[in-house]
Amino acid sequence: MSMMNRRNVLVTGSLAAAGLATAVSVDQADANTLNPPAPETSAANPAGRFANQVVLITGATSGIGETTAKAFASKGAKVVFNGRRAQLGQQVESQIRDAGGDATYIQSDVRDPQQVEQLVQATLEQYGRLDIAFNNAGIFMTPVEIQEMDLDNYRDMMATNLDGVFYSMRYELPVMIEQGSGIIINMASVAGHRGFANTPHYNASKHGVIGLTKAAATANAKHNIRINSISPLAVDTPMLRRSFEYQGLTYEQMAPNFVTPRIMTTDEMARAVMFLASAEATAINGMDLDVTGGQLA
């Protein structure tokens, strides 16, 4: 394989490693590449705009999920979140509460439908309703082509990224239908719009998420339920960094390949989720929101 072709394969594998619920600190050396413009503030987005709304987030022990949980809590929401790593989950819960927010961590695994059902039930038992769900939990694995893929790795990818979203909606929707309203946001990816050669398992899982989102949105609009997804590109997470390290790449090398030549932040993803969950997005349903900085244009 030529150096150029090899680099193209590495780039596409790295592009697919987006939308994962993990977080990482930003090195000072990355500041120019990573720091986005400061978010705008206005009277339309005051603190407390999600006051007393109950929000359920899967995969929120770090990364996009963690940032989104903290963001919702800071705006007055009552947040329930899960994840497999108890120590991290308890840490996030404590941080939210120490900041004056309302949060409950429940250790569970979205690959297990019974645990997902119990997660939704625990939310109802604690707060009595479910207003917003962000089905965010996901994983990424070492890039590999189909003929070389380990079958167990393939099954784990699909069980987490696709089945986990299905199970979540399977148990969230009856609650929302009964109460007559609800909002669901699912985590998709740029990989749900592309066919990256060396991440077919990840591509398949994220194409599936977008399909599930559209089907569920069409079926449940009559119940006053909106369902959308977001598709990130490369978001600053430990898993993205590990992917780059495995391939011998750096953020500085990769950023120029993007239409917006920088790595996105978890704060930007959280703001996109909150927009879709807000009163400003009442006409948006069945859409996959491009949060790639224009990569899908």
Coordinates of C-alpha atoms in Angstrom, one line a residue:
M1 CA 0.0 0.0 0.0
S2 CA 1.3 3.4 -0.9
M3 CA 2.0 6.0 1.8
M4 CA -0.9 8.2 0.4
N5 CA -3.4 5.3 0.4
R6 CA -2.3 4.2 3.9
R7 CA -2.9 7.7 5.1
N8 CA -6.3 7.8 3.5
V9 CA -7.3 4.6 5.3
L10 CA -6.0 6.0 8.6
V11 CA -7.9 9.2 8.1
T12 CA -11.2 7.5 7.4
G13 CA -10.8 5.2 10.4
S14 CA -10.1 8.3 12.6
L15 CA -13.1 10.2 11.2
A16 CA -15.3 7.3 12.2
A17 CA -14.2 7.6 15.8
A18 CA -16.7 10.3 16.6
G19 CA -19.7 10.6 18.8
L20 CA -18.3 8.5 21.7
A21 CA -19.2 9.1 25.3
T22 CA -15.7 9.6 26.7
A23 CA -13.8 12.7 27.8
V24 CA -10.2 13.9 28.0
S25 CA -8.4 17.0 29.1
V26 CA -7.1 19.4 26.5
D27 CA -3.3 19.9 26.4
Q28 CA -2.2 23.5 26.1
A29 CA -0.4 22.6 22.9
D30 CA -3.8 21.8 21.3
A31 CA -5.4 25.0 22.3
N32 CA -5.4 26.7 18.9
T33 CA -6.8 23.6 17.2
L34 CA -9.4 22.6 19.8
N35 CA -10.9 25.8 21.2
P36 CA -14.1 26.9 19.4
P37 CA -15.6 30.4 19.5
A38 CA -17.2 31.2 22.9
P39 CA -20.9 30.3 23.0
E40 CA -23.4 33.1 22.7
T41 CA -25.6 33.9 25.6
S42 CA -29.1 35.6 25.4
A43 CA -32.3 36.1 27.3
A44 CA -33.7 33.1 25.3
N45 CA -31.3 30.7 27.1
P46 CA -31.5 31.6 30.8
A47 CA -30.3 29.4 33.6
G48 CA -33.2 27.1 34.5
R49 CA -34.7 26.7 31.0
F50 CA -35.0 22.9 31.7
A51 CA -36.2 23.4 35.3
N52 CA -37.9 20.4 36.8
Q53 CA -37.7 18.4 33.6
V54 CA -36.5 14.8 34.0
V55 CA -33.6 13.8 31.7
L56 CA -32.3 10.3 31.2
I57 CA -28.8 10.0 29.6
T58 CA -27.1 6.7 28.8
G59 CA -23.3 6.5 28.8
A60 CA -22.7 9.6 30.9
T61 CA -19.8 8.6 33.1
S62 CA -17.5 10.6 30.8
G63 CA -17.2 12.5 27.5
I64 CA -20.2 13.8 25.6
G65 CA -22.6 12.1 28.1
E66 CA -20.9 13.6 31.1
T67 CA -20.8 17.1 29.7
T68 CA -24.4 16.9 28.6
A69 CA -25.5 15.6 32.0
K70 CA -23.8 18.5 33.7
A71 CA -25.2 21.0 31.2
F72 CA -28.8 19.9 31.7
A73 CA -28.4 19.9 35.5
S74 CA -27.0 23.4 35.4
K75 CA -30.2 24.5 33.6
G76 CA -32.4 23.0 36.3
A77 CA -33.1 19.5 35.0
K78 CA -33.3 16.4 37.2
V79 CA -30.8 14.1 35.6
V80 CA -30.6 10.3 35.8
F81 CA -27.6 8.7 34.0
N82 CA -26.0 5.4 33.6
G83 CA -22.7 3.8 32.6
R84 CA -20.7 0.7 33.4
R85 CA -17.9 2.4 35.3
A86 CA -19.2 2.9 38.8
Q87 CA -16.3 5.0 40.1
L88 CA -16.6 7.5 37.3
G89 CA -20.4 7.6 37.6
Q90 CA -20.3 8.3 41.3
Q91 CA -17.7 11.0 40.6
V92 CA -19.9 12.7 38.0
E93 CA -22.9 12.5 40.3
S94 CA -21.0 14.1 43.1
Q95 CA -19.7 16.9 40.9
I96 CA -23.2 17.7 39.7
R97 CA -24.6 17.7 43.2
D98 CA -21.7 19.8 44.6
A99 CA -22.5 22.4 41.9
G100 CA -26.1 22.5 43.1
G101 CA -27.6 20.2 40.6
D102 CA -29.9 17.2 40.9
A103 CA -28.4 13.9 39.5
T104 CA -28.6 10.2 40.1
Y105 CA -26.1 7.7 38.8
I106 CA -27.2 4.1 38.2
Q107 CA -24.7 1.5 37.2
S108 CA -26.0 -0.5 34.2
D109 CA -25.2 -1.8 30.8
V110 CA -27.2 -0.8 27.7
R111 CA -26.3 -4.2 26.1
D112 CA -28.7 -5.9 28.5
P113 CA -32.4 -5.1 27.8
Q114 CA -33.4 -6.0 31.4
Q115 CA -31.0 -3.5 32.8
V116 CA -32.2 -0.8 30.4
E117 CA -35.8 -1.5 31.5
Q118 CA -34.8 -1.2 35.1
L119 CA -33.0 2.1 34.4
V120 CA -36.1 3.6 33.0
Q121 CA -38.2 2.2 35.8
A122 CA -35.8 3.6 38.4
T123 CA -36.2 7.0 36.7
L124 CA -40.0 6.8 37.1
E125 CA -39.8 5.6 40.7
Q126 CA -37.6 8.6 41.6
Y127 CA -39.2 11.4 39.6
G128 CA -42.5 10.1 38.3
R129 CA -42.0 11.0 34.6
L130 CA -39.5 11.1 31.8
D131 CA -39.3 14.3 29.7
I132 CA -36.1 14.0 27.7
A133 CA -33.8 11.0 26.9
F134 CA -30.4 11.2 25.3
N135 CA -29.4 7.7 24.2
N136 CA -25.7 8.3 24.0
A137 CA -23.8 5.2 25.1
G138 CA -21.4 3.9 22.5
I139 CA -18.0 2.3 21.8
F140 CA -15.4 2.3 19.1
M141 CA -12.9 -0.4 18.3
T142 CA -9.6 -0.8 16.4
P143 CA -10.1 -0.2 12.7
V144 CA -10.3 -3.5 10.7
E145 CA -11.8 -4.6 7.4
I146 CA -14.7 -7.1 7.3
Q147 CA -12.7 -10.2 6.4
E148 CA -10.3 -9.7 9.3
M149 CA -12.9 -8.8 11.9
D150 CA -13.4 -10.7 15.2
L151 CA -17.0 -11.8 15.4
D152 CA -17.2 -11.1 19.1
N153 CA -16.0 -7.6 18.6
Y154 CA -18.6 -7.1 15.8
R155 CA -21.4 -8.3 18.1
D156 CA -20.2 -6.1 21.0
M157 CA -20.2 -3.1 18.7
M158 CA -23.7 -3.7 17.5
A159 CA -25.0 -4.6 21.0
T160 CA -23.7 -1.4 22.4
N161 CA -24.2 1.2 19.7
L162 CA -27.4 -0.1 18.0
D163 CA -29.1 -2.6 20.3
G164 CA -28.6 -0.2 23.2
V165 CA -30.4 2.6 21.4
F166 CA -33.2 0.2 20.4
Y167 CA -33.6 -1.1 24.0
S168 CA -33.6 2.4 25.4
M169 CA -36.3 3.6 23.0
R170 CA -38.2 0.4 23.6
Y171 CA -38.7 1.2 27.3
E172 CA -38.7 5.0 27.1
L173 CA -41.4 5.3 24.5
P174 CA -44.3 3.7 26.5
V175 CA -43.6 6.1 29.3
M176 CA -43.7 9.1 27.0
I177 CA -46.8 7.9 25.1
E178 CA -48.6 7.4 28.4
Q179 CA -47.7 10.9 29.6
G180 CA -48.5 12.5 26.2
S181 CA -45.1 14.0 25.5
G182 CA -41.4 13.4 25.3
I183 CA -38.2 14.1 23.5
I184 CA -35.5 11.6 22.5
I185 CA -32.1 12.3 21.0
N186 CA -29.9 9.5 19.8
M187 CA -26.2 9.4 19.2
A188 CA -25.3 8.8 15.6
S189 CA -22.1 9.8 13.8
V190 CA -20.6 10.9 10.6
A191 CA -20.0 7.2 10.1
G192 CA -23.7 6.8 9.7
H193 CA -23.5 8.8 6.5
R194 CA -20.3 7.3 5.0
G195 CA -18.7 3.9 4.2
F196 CA -15.3 4.1 5.8
A197 CA -13.4 1.0 4.6
N198 CA -11.8 -0.1 7.9
T199 CA -14.7 0.6 10.3
P200 CA -17.6 -1.4 8.8
H201 CA -18.9 -2.5 12.2
Y202 CA -19.0 1.1 13.5
N203 CA -20.5 2.3 10.2
A204 CA -23.3 -0.3 10.3
S205 CA -24.2 0.5 13.9
K206 CA -24.5 4.2 13.3
H207 CA -26.4 3.8 10.0
G208 CA -28.7 1.7 12.1
V209 CA -29.2 4.4 14.7
I210 CA -30.2 6.9 12.1
G211 CA -32.7 4.5 10.6
L212 CA -34.2 3.7 14.0
T213 CA -34.4 7.4 14.8
K214 CA -36.3 8.2 11.6
A215 CA -38.7 5.2 11.9
A216 CA -39.5 5.9 15.6
A217 CA -40.0 9.6 14.8
T218 CA -42.5 8.9 12.1
A219 CA -44.4 6.4 14.3
N220 CA -44.5 8.6 17.4
A221 CA -45.1 12.1 16.3
K222 CA -48.8 11.6 16.8
H223 CA -48.1 11.1 20.5
N224 CA -46.4 14.5 20.8
I225 CA -43.0 12.9 20.9
R226 CA -40.0 14.2 18.9
I227 CA -37.1 11.9 18.1
N228 CA -33.9 13.1 16.5
S229 CA -30.2 12.2 16.4
I230 CA -26.9 14.0 16.2
S231 CA -23.9 13.1 14.0
P232 CA -20.5 14.3 15.3
L233 CA -17.2 14.1 13.4
A234 CA -14.2 14.1 15.7
V235 CA -14.8 15.1 19.3
D236 CA -12.1 15.5 21.8
T237 CA -12.3 12.3 23.8
P238 CA -9.8 9.7 25.2
M239 CA -11.1 7.2 22.7
L240 CA -10.4 9.5 19.8
R241 CA -6.9 10.1 21.2
R242 CA -6.3 6.4 21.6
S243 CA -7.4 5.8 18.0
F244 CA -5.0 8.5 16.8
E245 CA -2.2 7.1 18.9
Y246 CA -2.8 3.6 17.5
Q247 CA -2.5 5.0 14.0
G248 CA 0.5 7.3 14.8
L249 CA -1.5 10.4 14.2
T250 CA -2.0 13.7 16.2
Y251 CA -4.8 16.2 16.4
E252 CA -2.6 18.7 14.6
Q253 CA -2.1 16.3 11.7
M254 CA -5.8 15.4 11.4
A255 CA -7.4 18.8 11.9
P256 CA -6.5 20.2 8.4
N257 CA -8.4 17.2 6.8
F258 CA -11.7 18.6 8.1
V259 CA -13.9 21.3 6.5
T260 CA -13.7 23.1 9.9
P261 CA -10.1 22.5 10.6
R262 CA -10.2 21.6 14.3
I263 CA -11.4 19.0 16.7
M264 CA -14.9 19.6 18.2
T265 CA -15.5 19.7 21.9
T266 CA -18.0 17.9 24.1
D267 CA -19.5 21.3 25.1
E268 CA -20.5 21.8 21.5
M269 CA -22.2 18.4 21.4
A270 CA -24.0 19.1 24.6
R271 CA -25.3 22.4 23.2
A272 CA -26.6 20.6 20.1
V273 CA -28.5 18.0 22.3
M274 CA -30.0 20.8 24.4
F275 CA -31.1 22.7 21.4
L276 CA -33.0 19.6 20.1
A277 CA -34.5 19.1 23.5
S278 CA -35.6 22.8 23.8
A279 CA -38.7 24.8 22.9
E280 CA -36.8 26.3 20.0
A281 CA -36.8 22.9 18.2
T282 CA -40.5 22.0 18.4
A283 CA -40.8 21.7 14.6
I284 CA -37.7 19.4 14.3
N285 CA -38.5 15.7 14.2
G286 CA -36.9 12.7 12.5
M287 CA -33.8 14.6 11.7
D288 CA -30.1 13.7 12.1
L289 CA -28.4 17.0 13.1
D290 CA -25.0 17.5 11.4
V291 CA -22.6 18.6 14.0
T292 CA -19.5 17.9 12.0
G293 CA -18.6 21.5 11.2
G294 CA -19.6 21.1 7.6
Q295 CA -18.0 17.7 6.8
L296 CA -21.3 16.3 5.5
A297 CA -22.0 19.4 3.3

